[in-house]
Amino acid sequence: MDPRTPYDGPRTASAPSTPSTVLVTGGAGFVGSHACVDLLDHGYEVIVVDDYSNSTPQVLTRVERIAGRFVGAVYELDIRDRHALSAVFDRHSVDAVVHLAAHKAVGESTRMPVPYYDTNVGGTTSLLSAMHEHHVRHLVFSSSCAVYGDAGGGPLDESTPARPTNPYASSKWLCERILDDVCRHWPGFVVLCLRHSNPVGAHPSGLLGEDPAGTPGNLMPYVAQVAVGRHERLRVFGGDYPTPDGTAVRDYLHIMDTVEAHRLALDHLADESGMRVFNLGTGTGSSVLDVVTAFRSACGRAIPFEIVGRRPGDVPELVADASAVTRAWGWRPTRDLATMCRDAWHFQQLNPHGYAGSARRPGKEE
Ligand code: WQD
């Protein structure tokens, strides 16, 4: 384990003001980096572990620049490395963990199922071992509405049976089963399981956004890269689904709404013991072509596309009923699809080649 100096840029005057220390796994990733900004903004001490397989250390520098505070410590490690992970808990008095480190591309998971189970499930059991060894009993777990599989149209609530249709979704469902068991057998262990819909968009500063390694498997980053000229056209996977325009429908949720729910979860971990499951989403479905239209409006450019065959593992429609979390915590989405596309395009414009492309910060060269 080789801890990176937290931040070698200008330091802010104040250290985090609250003793609450949160370990964010996957903290340099798309969801993780935005979660770190939100937690730093709200006074948490943030510790990050990430293997940079789908991110880059530069992201954390931007996190600190946005937050005006530094991350407490950053450790480059593989979440499955129990020894390295345990050493992090030796060095920091962690109050809670937000577990975001995972592979998350449906299509890719059908092509490489074992690495998905290895990292998503094996990484979770590795984390649980380290938490148990160090008596850390509070966990916010990033699951997915993909666990519902092909459950038909309309918003789905948490009582919908889980019938995952791809290794990514199955890995998340398996993690939920493990966590439920652990809560039954480890006194005082508490898990808040948040079933994400489709987190998209970017931090409004344009400094953070979705920039996966290689060619994006997910729709929004791919569309953004078409708009900025990195790809000729979007391949729309399937035009013959039983949906209004024949393309698949998903519930897209702004990344900032997503991470605000994770912070709220931290505030509610102590409400009760055991595992609670909540959907995150808007309750509104958007088809692939809806996203293309919205993004075209946001960027003012054509988004060429061709409709090709369906992608293995995909389902026609997945829309989340998130009324339970609204009743429980008062959380509700506040940004619409137009805002998601506007913010995603802002990031892509400032970072035409992503983080590796030495992005230009608003007003300054990097
Ligand atoms: C959306 C739709 C594709 C790419 C999500 C994500 C992730 C996870 C939840 C947690 C599908 C179509 C895509 C492309 C396309 N959440 N598409 N052309 O499959 O709902 O999976 O699960 O972090 O948000 O993994 O999201 O963005 O891959 O696809 O037509 O080039 O867009 O077929 O219908 P998905 P996605």
Tab-separated table of C-alpha atoms and ligand atoms in Angstrom:
chain	number	residue	atom	x	y	z
A	1	MET	CA	0.000	0.000	0.000
A	2	ASP	CA	1.500	3.258	-1.028
A	3	PRO	CA	-0.508	6.232	0.263
A	4	ARG	CA	-0.301	9.208	-2.106
A	5	THR	CA	0.385	12.571	-0.540
A	6	PRO	CA	-3.193	13.765	-0.149
A	7	TYR	CA	-2.749	16.950	-2.177
A	8	ASP	CA	0.315	18.872	-3.300
A	9	GLY	CA	-1.519	21.965	-4.438
A	10	PRO	CA	-2.406	25.062	-2.424
A	11	ARG	CA	-3.887	23.989	0.862
A	12	THR	CA	-7.035	25.438	2.276
A	13	ALA	CA	-6.891	27.018	5.701
A	14	SER	CA	-9.338	24.746	7.451
A	15	ALA	CA	-9.254	21.013	7.938
A	16	PRO	CA	-12.605	19.139	7.922
A	17	SER	CA	-14.628	20.479	10.778
A	18	THR	CA	-16.498	17.322	11.768
A	19	PRO	CA	-14.967	14.161	13.209
A	20	SER	CA	-17.101	11.987	10.927
A	21	THR	CA	-14.684	10.016	8.771
A	22	VAL	CA	-16.057	8.254	5.710
A	23	LEU	CA	-14.157	5.773	3.589
A	24	VAL	CA	-15.264	5.983	-0.056
A	25	THR	CA	-14.311	2.950	-2.111
A	26	GLY	CA	-14.037	3.802	-5.797
A	27	GLY	CA	-13.669	7.424	-4.736
A	28	ALA	CA	-11.923	8.456	-7.960
A	29	GLY	CA	-14.684	7.021	-10.145
A	30	PHE	CA	-17.674	8.759	-11.681
A	31	VAL	CA	-20.063	8.326	-8.751
A	32	GLY	CA	-17.243	8.239	-6.210
A	33	SER	CA	-15.638	11.537	-7.179
A	34	HIS	CA	-18.943	13.382	-7.079
A	35	ALA	CA	-19.716	11.743	-3.737
A	36	CYS	CA	-16.365	12.959	-2.376
A	37	VAL	CA	-17.141	16.541	-3.393
A	38	ASP	CA	-20.542	16.389	-1.727
A	39	LEU	CA	-19.125	14.876	1.467
A	40	LEU	CA	-16.242	17.366	1.650
A	41	ASP	CA	-18.720	20.189	1.049
A	42	HIS	CA	-20.628	18.984	4.090
A	43	GLY	CA	-17.684	18.773	6.434
A	44	TYR	CA	-16.883	15.057	6.328
A	45	GLU	CA	-13.338	13.735	6.536
A	46	VAL	CA	-12.992	11.628	3.369
A	47	ILE	CA	-10.626	8.714	2.842
A	48	VAL	CA	-10.448	7.265	-0.671
A	49	VAL	CA	-9.404	3.871	-1.951
A	50	ASP	CA	-9.331	3.292	-5.690
A	51	ASP	CA	-7.350	1.100	-8.101
A	52	TYR	CA	-7.663	3.642	-10.931
A	53	SER	CA	-8.816	0.884	-13.302
A	54	ASN	CA	-11.593	3.180	-14.478
A	55	SER	CA	-10.346	6.560	-13.281
A	56	THR	CA	-7.209	8.630	-12.745
A	57	PRO	CA	-5.556	10.338	-9.733
A	58	GLN	CA	-6.126	13.693	-11.417
A	59	VAL	CA	-9.818	13.350	-10.591
A	60	LEU	CA	-9.088	13.721	-6.881
A	61	THR	CA	-7.102	16.870	-7.471
A	62	ARG	CA	-10.177	18.289	-9.127
A	63	VAL	CA	-12.363	17.067	-6.281
A	64	GLU	CA	-10.187	19.049	-3.883
A	65	ARG	CA	-10.182	22.081	-6.140
A	66	ILE	CA	-13.999	22.103	-6.296
A	67	ALA	CA	-14.433	21.465	-2.577
A	68	GLY	CA	-11.690	23.863	-1.530
A	69	ARG	CA	-10.588	21.195	0.940
A	70	PHE	CA	-8.311	18.235	0.696
A	71	VAL	CA	-9.197	14.585	0.798
A	72	GLY	CA	-7.908	13.088	4.066
A	73	ALA	CA	-5.895	10.369	2.359
A	74	VAL	CA	-5.882	8.421	-0.900
A	75	TYR	CA	-4.784	4.824	-1.244
A	76	GLU	CA	-4.265	3.155	-4.608
A	77	LEU	CA	-5.276	-0.446	-4.024
A	78	ASP	CA	-7.364	-3.286	-5.337
A	79	ILE	CA	-10.451	-3.628	-3.152
A	80	ARG	CA	-9.911	-7.414	-3.183
A	81	ASP	CA	-6.528	-6.963	-1.438
A	82	ARG	CA	-7.656	-7.627	2.129
A	83	HIS	CA	-4.237	-6.885	3.630
A	84	ALA	CA	-3.982	-3.490	1.960
A	85	LEU	CA	-7.568	-2.648	2.834
A	86	SER	CA	-7.101	-3.669	6.452
A	87	ALA	CA	-4.066	-1.422	6.698
A	88	VAL	CA	-6.235	1.545	5.703
A	89	PHE	CA	-8.559	0.824	8.607
A	90	ASP	CA	-5.482	0.521	10.858
A	91	ARG	CA	-4.475	4.065	9.929
A	92	HIS	CA	-7.834	5.813	10.045
A	93	SER	CA	-10.705	5.714	12.493
A	94	VAL	CA	-13.417	5.100	9.909
A	95	ASP	CA	-16.986	5.823	11.069
A	96	ALA	CA	-18.762	4.611	7.905
A	97	VAL	CA	-18.036	3.280	4.446
A	98	VAL	CA	-19.650	4.302	1.153
A	99	HIS	CA	-18.940	1.352	-1.110
A	100	LEU	CA	-18.930	2.385	-4.773
A	101	ALA	CA	-15.975	0.435	-6.169
A	102	ALA	CA	-17.355	-1.905	-8.840
A	103	HIS	CA	-17.435	-2.642	-12.537
A	104	LYS	CA	-20.731	-1.314	-13.882
A	105	ALA	CA	-21.216	-1.802	-17.626
A	106	VAL	CA	-24.048	-4.204	-18.490
A	107	GLY	CA	-22.773	-5.051	-21.958
A	108	GLU	CA	-19.226	-5.602	-20.765
A	109	SER	CA	-20.433	-7.830	-17.936
A	110	THR	CA	-21.950	-10.274	-20.441
A	111	ARG	CA	-18.570	-10.515	-22.174
A	112	MET	CA	-16.520	-10.925	-18.974
A	113	PRO	CA	-18.754	-12.265	-16.185
A	114	VAL	CA	-16.015	-13.657	-13.920
A	115	PRO	CA	-14.110	-10.362	-13.455
A	116	TYR	CA	-17.457	-8.734	-12.615
A	117	TYR	CA	-18.194	-11.294	-9.916
A	118	ASP	CA	-14.589	-11.239	-8.750
A	119	THR	CA	-14.455	-7.475	-8.252
A	120	ASN	CA	-18.049	-6.673	-7.376
A	121	VAL	CA	-18.709	-9.628	-5.066
A	122	GLY	CA	-15.131	-10.453	-4.042
A	123	GLY	CA	-14.422	-6.789	-3.424
A	124	THR	CA	-17.468	-6.531	-1.197
A	125	THR	CA	-16.543	-9.579	0.901
A	126	SER	CA	-13.002	-8.262	1.199
A	127	LEU	CA	-14.357	-4.942	2.453
A	128	LEU	CA	-16.704	-6.666	4.895
A	129	SER	CA	-13.793	-8.647	6.359
A	130	ALA	CA	-11.793	-5.473	6.929
A	131	MET	CA	-14.808	-3.702	8.448
A	132	HIS	CA	-15.538	-6.607	10.771
A	133	GLU	CA	-11.899	-6.854	11.837
A	134	HIS	CA	-11.935	-3.151	12.743
A	135	HIS	CA	-15.457	-3.002	14.244
A	136	VAL	CA	-16.743	-0.625	11.583
A	137	ARG	CA	-20.445	-1.309	11.408
A	138	HIS	CA	-21.981	1.290	9.071
A	139	LEU	CA	-22.121	0.758	5.321
A	140	VAL	CA	-23.855	2.564	2.451
A	141	PHE	CA	-23.870	0.160	-0.487
A	142	SER	CA	-24.310	1.142	-4.124
A	143	SER	CA	-26.618	-1.406	-5.727
A	144	SER	CA	-28.690	-1.029	-8.866
A	145	CYS	CA	-32.264	-1.132	-10.093
A	146	ALA	CA	-30.836	-3.458	-12.729
A	147	VAL	CA	-31.469	-6.223	-10.166
A	148	TYR	CA	-35.160	-6.082	-11.133
A	149	GLY	CA	-34.404	-7.325	-14.649
A	150	ASP	CA	-37.297	-7.425	-17.099
A	151	ALA	CA	-40.092	-6.569	-14.645
A	152	GLY	CA	-42.340	-4.860	-17.180
A	153	GLY	CA	-43.118	-1.184	-17.665
A	154	GLY	CA	-43.789	1.541	-15.134
A	155	PRO	CA	-41.996	2.560	-11.957
A	156	LEU	CA	-40.828	-0.402	-9.873
A	157	ASP	CA	-40.741	-0.267	-6.084
A	158	GLU	CA	-38.451	-2.197	-3.721
A	159	SER	CA	-40.931	-5.073	-3.382
A	160	THR	CA	-40.399	-6.005	-7.036
A	161	PRO	CA	-38.815	-9.475	-7.199
A	162	ALA	CA	-35.156	-9.455	-8.266
A	163	ARG	CA	-34.615	-11.223	-11.590
A	164	PRO	CA	-31.263	-9.944	-12.865
A	165	THR	CA	-30.587	-10.534	-16.555
A	166	ASN	CA	-26.849	-9.893	-16.743
A	167	PRO	CA	-23.737	-10.571	-14.651
A	168	TYR	CA	-23.470	-6.934	-13.534
A	169	ALA	CA	-26.992	-6.967	-12.104
A	170	SER	CA	-26.517	-10.463	-10.678
A	171	SER	CA	-23.314	-9.381	-8.931
A	172	LYS	CA	-25.190	-6.552	-7.252
A	173	TRP	CA	-28.012	-8.879	-6.241
A	174	LEU	CA	-25.503	-11.365	-4.754
A	175	CYS	CA	-23.890	-8.541	-2.786
A	176	GLU	CA	-27.303	-7.609	-1.411
A	177	ARG	CA	-27.856	-11.210	-0.275
A	178	ILE	CA	-24.448	-11.276	1.432
A	179	LEU	CA	-25.093	-7.946	3.145
A	180	ASP	CA	-28.496	-9.086	4.340
A	181	ASP	CA	-26.904	-12.206	5.846
A	182	VAL	CA	-24.121	-10.218	7.481
A	183	CYS	CA	-26.668	-7.904	9.078
A	184	ARG	CA	-28.426	-10.930	10.544
A	185	HIS	CA	-25.280	-12.384	12.076
A	186	TRP	CA	-23.105	-9.398	13.009
A	187	PRO	CA	-24.658	-7.549	15.953
A	188	GLY	CA	-25.052	-3.861	15.264
A	189	PHE	CA	-24.049	-4.036	11.598
A	190	VAL	CA	-26.112	-1.593	9.558
A	191	VAL	CA	-26.428	-1.380	5.781
A	192	LEU	CA	-28.287	1.124	3.661
A	193	CYS	CA	-28.525	-0.368	0.171
A	194	LEU	CA	-29.245	2.205	-2.534
A	195	ARG	CA	-30.455	0.767	-5.822
A	196	HIS	CA	-29.225	3.304	-8.374
A	197	SER	CA	-31.132	3.934	-11.535
A	198	ASN	CA	-28.811	5.418	-14.186
A	199	PRO	CA	-26.532	8.105	-12.757
A	200	VAL	CA	-25.586	10.585	-15.508
A	201	GLY	CA	-24.510	14.198	-15.942
A	202	ALA	CA	-21.630	15.996	-14.262
A	203	HIS	CA	-20.725	18.445	-11.532
A	204	PRO	CA	-21.924	21.918	-12.672
A	205	SER	CA	-18.353	23.249	-12.550
A	206	GLY	CA	-17.439	21.095	-15.556
A	207	LEU	CA	-14.354	19.912	-13.675
A	208	LEU	CA	-15.837	16.489	-12.910
A	209	GLY	CA	-17.838	14.196	-15.151
A	210	GLU	CA	-18.107	10.731	-16.613
A	211	ASP	CA	-14.920	9.703	-18.384
A	212	PRO	CA	-14.597	5.905	-18.287
A	213	ALA	CA	-11.430	4.180	-19.438
A	214	GLY	CA	-11.563	3.253	-23.117
A	215	THR	CA	-14.764	3.378	-25.141
A	216	PRO	CA	-17.776	4.077	-22.908
A	217	GLY	CA	-20.160	1.173	-22.399
A	218	ASN	CA	-22.836	3.474	-21.017
A	219	LEU	CA	-25.092	5.640	-23.129
A	220	MET	CA	-24.587	9.178	-21.829
A	221	PRO	CA	-20.780	9.328	-21.956
A	222	TYR	CA	-20.853	7.765	-25.414
A	223	VAL	CA	-23.349	10.337	-26.680
A	224	ALA	CA	-21.226	13.133	-25.186
A	225	GLN	CA	-18.172	11.772	-26.982
A	226	VAL	CA	-20.092	11.639	-30.279
A	227	ALA	CA	-21.089	15.282	-29.744
A	228	VAL	CA	-17.488	16.331	-29.178
A	229	GLY	CA	-16.326	14.420	-32.253
A	230	ARG	CA	-14.600	11.409	-30.732
A	231	HIS	CA	-16.975	8.947	-32.376
A	232	GLU	CA	-18.743	9.179	-35.714
A	233	ARG	CA	-22.113	7.975	-34.516
A	234	LEU	CA	-24.020	6.326	-31.694
A	235	ARG	CA	-25.105	2.731	-32.119
A	236	VAL	CA	-28.578	2.422	-30.671
A	237	PHE	CA	-28.875	-1.100	-29.290
A	238	GLY	CA	-32.301	-2.214	-30.387
A	239	GLY	CA	-35.151	-0.384	-32.090
A	240	ASP	CA	-37.767	-3.111	-31.688
A	241	TYR	CA	-38.488	-3.017	-27.963
A	242	PRO	CA	-42.116	-2.765	-26.809
A	243	THR	CA	-41.645	0.922	-25.943
A	244	PRO	CA	-43.101	4.118	-27.459
A	245	ASP	CA	-40.262	4.602	-29.964
A	246	GLY	CA	-38.893	1.043	-29.946
A	247	THR	CA	-35.706	1.943	-28.054
A	248	ALA	CA	-35.036	0.923	-24.473
A	249	VAL	CA	-36.245	3.063	-21.600
A	250	ARG	CA	-34.258	3.883	-18.464
A	251	ASP	CA	-34.585	6.164	-15.460
A	252	TYR	CA	-31.732	8.658	-15.731
A	253	LEU	CA	-30.803	10.434	-12.509
A	254	HIS	CA	-28.438	13.402	-12.167
A	255	ILE	CA	-25.189	12.384	-10.537
A	256	MET	CA	-25.532	15.197	-7.981
A	257	ASP	CA	-28.995	13.939	-6.959
A	258	THR	CA	-27.484	10.473	-6.705
A	259	VAL	CA	-24.634	11.435	-4.410
A	260	GLU	CA	-26.790	13.696	-2.254
A	261	ALA	CA	-28.849	10.582	-1.478
A	262	HIS	CA	-25.666	8.789	-0.384
A	263	ARG	CA	-24.805	11.579	2.027
A	264	LEU	CA	-28.379	11.541	3.390
A	265	ALA	CA	-27.989	7.803	3.892
A	266	LEU	CA	-25.026	8.464	6.188
A	267	ASP	CA	-27.286	10.668	8.303
A	268	HIS	CA	-29.834	7.846	8.600
A	269	LEU	CA	-27.619	4.829	9.219
A	270	ALA	CA	-28.271	4.985	12.950
A	271	ASP	CA	-32.070	5.127	12.511
A	272	GLU	CA	-32.396	1.349	12.810
A	273	SER	CA	-30.270	-1.808	12.694
A	274	GLY	CA	-30.101	-4.353	9.880
A	275	MET	CA	-30.341	-3.714	6.147
A	276	ARG	CA	-32.709	-1.312	4.439
A	277	VAL	CA	-33.094	-1.082	0.672
A	278	PHE	CA	-34.136	2.058	-1.224
A	279	ASN	CA	-34.503	2.816	-4.919
A	280	LEU	CA	-33.013	6.003	-6.310
A	281	GLY	CA	-34.568	7.429	-9.426
A	282	THR	CA	-36.933	10.017	-10.896
A	283	GLY	CA	-39.864	7.689	-11.627
A	284	THR	CA	-39.732	8.957	-15.219
A	285	GLY	CA	-38.481	6.842	-18.102
A	286	SER	CA	-36.507	8.166	-21.072
A	287	SER	CA	-35.785	6.160	-24.202
A	288	VAL	CA	-32.405	6.110	-25.915
A	289	LEU	CA	-33.819	8.418	-28.584
A	290	ASP	CA	-35.197	10.744	-25.884
A	291	VAL	CA	-31.641	11.047	-24.555
A	292	VAL	CA	-30.293	11.705	-28.050
A	293	THR	CA	-32.891	14.442	-28.565
A	294	ALA	CA	-32.220	16.023	-25.173
A	295	PHE	CA	-28.475	15.952	-25.702
A	296	ARG	CA	-28.821	17.466	-29.157
A	297	SER	CA	-30.734	20.362	-27.583
A	298	ALA	CA	-28.094	20.742	-24.874
A	299	CYS	CA	-25.099	20.830	-27.224
A	300	GLY	CA	-26.682	22.354	-30.347
A	301	ARG	CA	-25.079	19.682	-32.500
A	302	ALA	CA	-26.383	16.700	-34.444
A	303	ILE	CA	-25.904	13.308	-32.814
A	304	PRO	CA	-25.656	10.844	-35.704
A	305	PHE	CA	-26.901	7.382	-34.795
A	306	GLU	CA	-27.787	4.059	-36.349
A	307	ILE	CA	-30.123	1.498	-34.884
A	308	VAL	CA	-28.458	-1.909	-34.583
A	309	GLY	CA	-29.318	-5.167	-32.806
A	310	ARG	CA	-30.214	-5.426	-29.145
A	311	ARG	CA	-27.386	-5.659	-26.576
A	312	PRO	CA	-27.268	-8.965	-24.643
A	313	GLY	CA	-28.482	-8.556	-21.063
A	314	ASP	CA	-30.555	-5.450	-21.761
A	315	VAL	CA	-34.219	-5.141	-20.768
A	316	PRO	CA	-36.891	-3.012	-22.482
A	317	GLU	CA	-37.645	-0.733	-19.551
A	318	LEU	CA	-36.308	0.035	-16.081
A	319	VAL	CA	-37.857	2.922	-14.152
A	320	ALA	CA	-37.512	3.348	-10.388
A	321	ASP	CA	-40.241	4.233	-7.919
A	322	ALA	CA	-38.218	6.147	-5.317
A	323	SER	CA	-41.161	7.259	-3.186
A	324	ALA	CA	-39.944	5.160	-0.252
A	325	VAL	CA	-36.732	7.165	0.155
A	326	THR	CA	-38.691	10.383	-0.250
A	327	ARG	CA	-41.003	9.345	2.598
A	328	ALA	CA	-38.102	8.143	4.752
A	329	TRP	CA	-35.583	10.946	4.258
A	330	GLY	CA	-37.273	13.646	2.219
A	331	TRP	CA	-34.858	13.014	-0.704
A	332	ARG	CA	-36.178	13.723	-4.160
A	333	PRO	CA	-34.507	14.340	-7.527
A	334	THR	CA	-34.188	18.052	-8.351
A	335	ARG	CA	-32.523	18.043	-11.799
A	336	ASP	CA	-34.253	17.018	-15.049
A	337	LEU	CA	-32.920	15.288	-18.175
A	338	ALA	CA	-32.165	18.622	-19.843
A	339	THR	CA	-29.952	19.577	-16.882
A	340	MET	CA	-28.261	16.173	-16.934
A	341	CYS	CA	-27.406	16.639	-20.621
A	342	ARG	CA	-26.360	20.269	-20.144
A	343	ASP	CA	-23.956	19.382	-17.337
A	344	ALA	CA	-22.602	16.322	-19.146
A	345	TRP	CA	-21.969	18.447	-22.241
A	346	HIS	CA	-20.298	21.198	-20.173
A	347	PHE	CA	-17.822	18.653	-18.810
A	348	GLN	CA	-17.227	17.134	-22.229
A	349	GLN	CA	-16.646	20.533	-23.835
A	350	LEU	CA	-14.077	21.492	-21.200
A	351	ASN	CA	-12.504	18.050	-21.375
A	352	PRO	CA	-12.804	16.961	-25.020
A	353	HIS	CA	-10.397	14.080	-24.395
A	354	GLY	CA	-11.478	13.431	-20.836
A	355	TYR	CA	-9.212	13.760	-17.829
A	356	ALA	CA	-6.190	12.372	-19.631
A	357	GLY	CA	-6.519	15.072	-22.275
A	358	SER	CA	-5.153	17.806	-19.952
A	359	ALA	CA	-8.473	19.479	-19.675
A	360	ARG	CA	-8.806	23.201	-19.539
A	361	ARG	CA	-10.281	24.433	-16.301
A	362	PRO	CA	-12.708	27.278	-16.698
A	363	GLY	CA	-10.391	30.243	-17.173
A	364	LYS	CA	-7.048	28.451	-16.628
A	365	GLU	CA	-4.834	25.952	-18.388
A	366	GLU	CA	-3.958	22.883	-16.302
B	1	WQD	C1	-28.739	2.559	-21.264
B	1	WQD	C2	-29.496	2.246	-22.538
B	1	WQD	C3	-28.501	0.469	-23.799
B	1	WQD	C4	-24.840	2.476	-24.965
B	1	WQD	C5	-26.761	0.781	-16.078
B	1	WQD	C6	-25.356	1.326	-15.988
B	1	WQD	C7	-25.155	2.072	-14.725
B	1	WQD	C8	-25.684	1.305	-13.543
B	1	WQD	C9	-27.054	0.789	-13.813
B	1	WQD	C10	-24.990	2.223	-11.410
B	1	WQD	C11	-29.586	0.742	-22.784
B	1	WQD	C12	-28.473	1.782	-24.579
B	1	WQD	C13	-26.069	2.180	-24.390
B	1	WQD	C14	-24.743	2.648	-26.375
B	1	WQD	C15	-27.099	2.255	-26.551
B	1	WQD	N1	-25.837	2.112	-12.428
B	1	WQD	N2	-27.164	2.080	-25.173
B	1	WQD	N3	-25.891	2.537	-27.114
B	1	WQD	O1	-27.575	-0.710	-19.432
B	1	WQD	O2	-29.155	0.677	-18.011
B	1	WQD	O3	-26.887	-0.075	-17.159
B	1	WQD	O4	-27.039	0.013	-14.941
B	1	WQD	O5	-23.948	2.707	-11.345
B	1	WQD	O6	-25.832	3.320	-14.805
B	1	WQD	O7	-24.488	0.238	-16.074
B	1	WQD	O8	-27.079	1.718	-18.857
B	1	WQD	O9	-26.039	3.498	-20.188
B	1	WQD	O10	-25.284	1.099	-20.532
B	1	WQD	O11	-27.531	1.814	-21.331
B	1	WQD	O12	-28.099	2.159	-27.243
B	1	WQD	O13	-23.650	2.906	-26.950
B	1	WQD	O14	-28.764	2.784	-23.623
B	1	WQD	O15	-28.800	-0.619	-24.653
B	1	WQD	O16	-30.840	0.464	-23.357
B	1	WQD	P1	-27.766	0.348	-18.420
B	1	WQD	P2	-26.386	2.054	-20.238
